[in-house]
Amino acid sequence: MRRFLPFLLLLPAAAPPPKRIVSLHLCADQYLLALADRGQIAGLTRFARDPAMSPAAEQAKRWPVTRASAEELLALDPDLAIVSPGRRFLKPPRRVLELPDAHSYPEIVAQTRRVAHAIGHPERGEALIRQMDAALARVARPGRGRVAAEYQRRGFLTGEGTLIDDLMRRVGLNNLARRLGRSPLAQVPIEAIVAARPDFLLVEEGETVVDQGTAMRAHPALGGIPRLALPRASMTCGGPGYVLAAAGLARQLAQNRALTPP
């Protein structure tokens, strides 16, 4: 046994958990709020406290936010920054974790584990995954195969391989874009939507017509299609907010609460 001791001593020690973490990624805010120690979070994104952008906005009020300027980052001196892929720095933090967008619930699970490991709390990541799994297991599938479409501003239709597509399938809806054979984001004329006659349009909660891009969705030709509304915060990112979005969408379908357009 002794002859192996020198080799064991050469093994690198595990890196200590980061003490000062800065999120420069809206989706990473949710993970840090759910997984990190209070003292570990040195800064969240400036959108973290905006209820229109983050489902954890109320919780985020207890933490500092940053506009991610070079001066702020130098002052914060994080030992870990969680960022979008391709982010560049004048002076990079000691450690950088790139977090690509999640396009499905399995990708959210993988991200949860990745962030939890990076911040030194893998057991919390597994606990959060169990909570999300249990919550999603309680989400019904009241869509019953009906067809829905997320028809975005300027006539873009959300297609296969997106988080919205995954969310639709989660509650038993069929995505119109799949039926039309469209790419993940394709521009589709109003005439094609009307001809396809989806059962629902998926829209942002409280949506109003503010410009020519959003005016397309208020076109009279689409007036007879009921709307399913989700908070923008639930549609922006993956993370724990996905569970809230799935439950909210299923609840609207089960209670027949689709909105009649004006």
Short mmCIF file of C-alpha atoms in Angstrom, two decimals:
data_model
loop_
_atom_site.label_atom_id
_atom_site.label_comp_id
_atom_site.label_asym_id
_atom_site.label_seq_id
_atom_site.Cartn_x
_atom_site.Cartn_y
_atom_site.Cartn_z
CA MET A 1 0.00 0.00 0.00
CA ARG A 2 2.82 2.39 0.80
CA ARG A 3 4.32 2.25 -2.67
CA PHE A 4 1.18 3.98 -4.06
CA LEU A 5 1.32 6.85 -1.59
CA PRO A 6 3.58 9.15 -3.69
CA PHE A 7 1.18 8.88 -6.61
CA LEU A 8 -1.81 9.67 -4.43
CA LEU A 9 -0.10 12.79 -3.15
CA LEU A 10 0.30 14.03 -6.71
CA LEU A 11 -3.45 14.05 -7.34
CA PRO A 12 -4.78 17.66 -7.56
CA ALA A 13 -7.03 18.85 -4.75
CA ALA A 14 -10.60 19.74 -5.62
CA ALA A 15 -11.06 23.43 -6.40
CA PRO A 16 -12.67 25.31 -3.51
CA PRO A 17 -16.20 26.67 -4.10
CA PRO A 18 -16.22 30.23 -5.48
CA LYS A 19 -16.81 32.94 -2.91
CA ARG A 20 -17.87 35.77 -5.22
CA ILE A 21 -20.13 34.85 -8.14
CA VAL A 22 -21.49 37.29 -10.69
CA SER A 23 -24.27 36.41 -13.11
CA LEU A 24 -24.09 38.15 -16.49
CA HIS A 25 -26.81 35.91 -17.90
CA LEU A 26 -30.52 36.37 -17.15
CA CYS A 27 -31.13 32.62 -17.05
CA ALA A 28 -28.22 32.11 -14.65
CA ASP A 29 -29.90 34.44 -12.13
CA GLN A 30 -32.56 31.80 -11.46
CA TYR A 31 -30.00 29.07 -10.86
CA LEU A 32 -27.94 31.16 -8.45
CA LEU A 33 -30.99 32.24 -6.46
CA ALA A 34 -32.04 28.60 -6.15
CA LEU A 35 -28.65 27.02 -5.49
CA ALA A 36 -26.03 29.44 -4.13
CA ASP A 37 -25.32 30.54 -0.58
CA ARG A 38 -26.48 34.07 0.09
CA GLY A 39 -22.91 35.26 0.62
CA GLN A 40 -21.70 33.74 -2.65
CA ILE A 41 -23.76 36.03 -4.92
CA ALA A 42 -21.83 39.22 -5.65
CA GLY A 43 -24.14 40.41 -8.43
CA LEU A 44 -27.08 39.45 -10.64
CA THR A 45 -28.09 40.91 -13.99
CA ARG A 46 -29.92 44.23 -14.08
CA PHE A 47 -33.03 42.33 -15.27
CA ALA A 48 -33.12 40.02 -12.25
CA ARG A 49 -35.49 42.33 -10.33
CA ASP A 50 -37.81 42.98 -13.28
CA PRO A 51 -40.97 40.85 -12.92
CA ALA A 52 -41.53 41.09 -16.67
CA MET A 53 -38.19 39.37 -17.27
CA SER A 54 -37.61 37.09 -14.28
CA PRO A 55 -39.96 34.72 -12.41
CA ALA A 56 -37.66 35.16 -9.38
CA ALA A 57 -37.82 38.99 -9.41
CA GLU A 58 -39.17 39.31 -5.86
CA GLN A 59 -36.47 37.05 -4.47
CA ALA A 60 -33.78 38.92 -6.41
CA LYS A 61 -34.55 42.19 -4.60
CA ARG A 62 -32.37 41.01 -1.72
CA TRP A 63 -29.23 40.85 -3.88
CA PRO A 64 -27.15 43.46 -5.72
CA VAL A 65 -27.43 43.81 -9.48
CA THR A 66 -24.88 44.90 -12.05
CA ARG A 67 -24.99 46.46 -15.52
CA ALA A 68 -21.90 44.40 -16.35
CA SER A 69 -19.65 47.32 -17.23
CA ALA A 70 -15.92 46.69 -17.19
CA GLU A 71 -15.55 49.06 -14.23
CA GLU A 72 -18.21 47.23 -12.20
CA LEU A 73 -16.66 43.84 -12.87
CA LEU A 74 -13.24 45.05 -11.81
CA ALA A 75 -14.73 46.41 -8.59
CA LEU A 76 -16.72 43.25 -7.87
CA ASP A 77 -13.66 41.06 -8.57
CA PRO A 78 -15.62 37.80 -8.96
CA ASP A 79 -13.88 34.45 -8.81
CA LEU A 80 -16.66 33.03 -11.02
CA ALA A 81 -18.77 34.73 -13.70
CA ILE A 82 -21.64 32.93 -15.41
CA VAL A 83 -22.13 34.31 -18.90
CA SER A 84 -23.67 33.74 -22.31
CA PRO A 85 -21.43 31.89 -24.80
CA GLY A 86 -18.95 34.14 -26.57
CA ARG A 87 -18.90 36.86 -23.92
CA ARG A 88 -15.66 38.88 -24.04
CA PHE A 89 -13.92 40.70 -21.23
CA LEU A 90 -11.25 43.36 -21.01
CA LYS A 91 -10.00 41.50 -17.97
CA PRO A 92 -11.57 38.04 -17.62
CA PRO A 93 -12.63 36.84 -14.15
CA ARG A 94 -10.60 34.01 -12.65
CA ARG A 95 -13.22 31.49 -13.76
CA VAL A 96 -15.92 31.81 -16.41
CA LEU A 97 -18.84 29.43 -16.91
CA GLU A 98 -20.59 29.78 -20.28
CA LEU A 99 -24.27 28.90 -20.14
CA PRO A 100 -25.97 28.36 -23.51
CA ASP A 101 -29.74 28.72 -23.84
CA ALA A 102 -31.76 25.65 -22.83
CA HIS A 103 -34.17 24.39 -25.49
CA SER A 104 -35.77 21.52 -23.54
CA TYR A 105 -36.36 20.28 -20.03
CA PRO A 106 -33.50 17.72 -20.26
CA GLU A 107 -31.19 20.62 -21.09
CA ILE A 108 -32.49 22.50 -18.04
CA VAL A 109 -31.64 19.46 -15.90
CA ALA A 110 -28.12 19.36 -17.37
CA GLN A 111 -27.67 23.10 -16.73
CA THR A 112 -28.84 22.72 -13.15
CA ARG A 113 -26.18 20.10 -12.52
CA ARG A 114 -23.52 22.14 -14.27
CA VAL A 115 -24.18 25.31 -12.30
CA ALA A 116 -24.57 23.44 -9.00
CA HIS A 117 -21.21 21.73 -9.53
CA ALA A 118 -19.48 24.98 -10.53
CA ILE A 119 -20.64 26.81 -7.41
CA GLY A 120 -19.80 23.94 -5.07
CA HIS A 121 -23.29 22.66 -4.25
CA PRO A 122 -23.96 19.57 -6.40
CA GLU A 123 -26.30 18.12 -3.78
CA ARG A 124 -28.53 21.19 -4.04
CA GLY A 125 -28.66 20.74 -7.79
CA GLU A 126 -29.90 17.17 -7.39
CA ALA A 127 -32.48 18.30 -4.82
CA LEU A 128 -33.75 21.01 -7.20
CA ILE A 129 -33.99 18.49 -10.03
CA ARG A 130 -36.05 16.18 -7.84
CA GLN A 131 -38.36 19.08 -6.95
CA MET A 132 -38.80 20.05 -10.62
CA ASP A 133 -39.39 16.43 -11.66
CA ALA A 134 -42.03 16.02 -8.97
CA ALA A 135 -43.76 19.28 -9.91
CA LEU A 136 -43.80 18.39 -13.61
CA ALA A 137 -45.16 14.93 -12.83
CA ARG A 138 -48.22 16.69 -11.42
CA VAL A 139 -48.74 18.77 -14.58
CA ALA A 140 -51.61 17.35 -16.61
CA ARG A 141 -51.80 17.17 -20.42
CA PRO A 142 -55.13 18.89 -21.08
CA GLY A 143 -54.09 20.00 -24.57
CA ARG A 144 -55.52 16.72 -25.95
CA GLY A 145 -53.60 17.08 -29.19
CA ARG A 146 -55.03 20.47 -30.10
CA VAL A 147 -52.85 22.79 -32.16
CA ALA A 148 -51.20 25.94 -30.85
CA ALA A 149 -48.87 28.49 -32.39
CA GLU A 150 -46.57 31.07 -30.87
CA TYR A 151 -46.84 33.74 -33.55
CA GLN A 152 -44.22 36.31 -32.64
CA ARG A 153 -43.78 39.92 -33.67
CA ARG A 154 -43.20 40.52 -37.39
CA GLY A 155 -44.77 37.16 -38.22
CA PHE A 156 -42.19 34.76 -36.84
CA LEU A 157 -43.45 31.31 -35.84
CA THR A 158 -41.67 29.40 -33.06
CA GLY A 159 -40.83 25.91 -34.24
CA GLU A 160 -39.30 22.60 -33.30
CA GLY A 161 -36.24 22.46 -31.05
CA THR A 162 -37.23 25.45 -28.90
CA LEU A 163 -38.21 25.72 -25.26
CA ILE A 164 -41.72 26.87 -26.25
CA ASP A 165 -42.11 23.80 -28.45
CA ASP A 166 -41.00 21.60 -25.54
CA LEU A 167 -43.47 23.39 -23.27
CA MET A 168 -46.36 22.86 -25.69
CA ARG A 169 -45.67 19.15 -25.91
CA ARG A 170 -45.40 18.97 -22.11
CA VAL A 171 -49.08 19.97 -21.75
CA GLY A 172 -50.37 17.93 -24.70
CA LEU A 173 -50.45 20.58 -27.40
CA ASN A 174 -49.21 20.16 -30.96
CA ASN A 175 -47.07 22.96 -32.34
CA LEU A 176 -48.40 24.34 -35.61
CA ALA A 177 -44.85 24.94 -36.82
CA ARG A 178 -44.20 21.20 -36.72
CA ARG A 179 -47.25 20.56 -38.87
CA LEU A 180 -46.10 23.15 -41.35
CA GLY A 181 -42.56 21.74 -41.37
CA ARG A 182 -41.03 25.05 -40.36
CA SER A 183 -37.58 25.68 -38.89
CA PRO A 184 -37.12 26.73 -35.22
CA LEU A 185 -37.83 30.34 -36.20
CA ALA A 186 -39.51 31.00 -39.52
CA GLN A 187 -41.38 33.98 -40.90
CA VAL A 188 -44.90 32.89 -41.83
CA PRO A 189 -47.54 35.14 -43.46
CA ILE A 190 -50.84 35.71 -41.69
CA GLU A 191 -52.65 33.97 -44.56
CA ALA A 192 -50.83 30.71 -43.76
CA ILE A 193 -51.78 30.93 -40.09
CA VAL A 194 -55.43 31.60 -40.94
CA ALA A 195 -55.49 28.71 -43.42
CA ALA A 196 -53.96 26.33 -40.86
CA ARG A 197 -56.63 27.27 -38.28
CA PRO A 198 -54.77 26.57 -35.02
CA ASP A 199 -56.88 26.09 -31.90
CA PHE A 200 -54.83 28.61 -29.90
CA LEU A 201 -52.29 31.36 -30.23
CA LEU A 202 -49.71 31.46 -27.43
CA VAL A 203 -49.10 35.09 -26.44
CA GLU A 204 -47.36 37.14 -23.80
CA GLU A 205 -49.52 37.97 -20.79
CA GLY A 206 -50.75 41.56 -20.88
CA GLU A 207 -49.55 42.02 -24.46
CA THR A 208 -50.49 45.28 -26.16
CA VAL A 209 -49.94 46.60 -29.66
CA VAL A 210 -47.00 48.97 -29.42
CA ASP A 211 -45.57 49.01 -32.93
CA GLN A 212 -45.95 47.58 -36.41
CA GLY A 213 -44.29 44.33 -35.37
CA THR A 214 -46.81 43.54 -32.66
CA ALA A 215 -49.71 44.84 -34.76
CA MET A 216 -49.57 41.70 -36.90
CA ARG A 217 -50.84 39.58 -34.02
CA ALA A 218 -53.82 41.91 -33.58
CA HIS A 219 -54.84 41.53 -37.23
CA PRO A 220 -58.60 40.97 -37.63
CA ALA A 221 -57.92 37.78 -39.59
CA LEU A 222 -56.55 36.23 -36.39
CA GLY A 223 -59.37 37.59 -34.27
CA GLY A 224 -61.28 34.33 -33.94
CA ILE A 225 -58.38 32.33 -32.49
CA PRO A 226 -58.40 32.04 -28.67
CA ARG A 227 -55.22 33.07 -26.87
CA LEU A 228 -53.25 31.23 -24.20
CA ALA A 229 -51.27 33.77 -22.19
CA LEU A 230 -47.99 33.24 -20.38
CA PRO A 231 -45.91 35.78 -18.46
CA ARG A 232 -42.99 36.97 -20.52
CA ALA A 233 -40.71 35.95 -17.64
CA SER A 234 -41.80 32.33 -18.06
CA MET A 235 -41.10 32.38 -21.78
CA THR A 236 -37.65 33.98 -21.70
CA CYS A 237 -35.48 31.38 -19.99
CA GLY A 238 -35.22 27.81 -18.90
CA GLY A 239 -34.46 27.02 -15.28
CA PRO A 240 -36.98 26.62 -12.46
CA GLY A 241 -39.28 29.09 -14.23
CA TYR A 242 -40.04 26.38 -16.80
CA VAL A 243 -42.01 24.45 -14.19
CA LEU A 244 -44.15 27.51 -13.44
CA ALA A 245 -44.81 28.05 -17.15
CA ALA A 246 -45.88 24.42 -17.68
CA ALA A 247 -48.21 24.49 -14.68
CA GLY A 248 -49.73 27.82 -15.74
CA LEU A 249 -50.33 26.70 -19.30
CA ALA A 250 -51.90 23.42 -18.22
CA ARG A 251 -54.14 25.25 -15.76
CA GLN A 252 -55.48 27.56 -18.48
CA LEU A 253 -56.25 24.63 -20.74
CA ALA A 254 -57.87 22.56 -17.97
CA GLN A 255 -60.05 25.46 -16.85
CA ASN A 256 -60.87 26.47 -20.41
CA ARG A 257 -59.46 29.92 -19.70
CA ALA A 258 -58.18 30.70 -23.17
CA LEU A 259 -58.60 34.41 -23.78
CA THR A 260 -60.99 35.61 -26.44
CA PRO A 261 -59.16 38.21 -28.53
CA PRO A 262 -60.66 41.71 -28.71
#
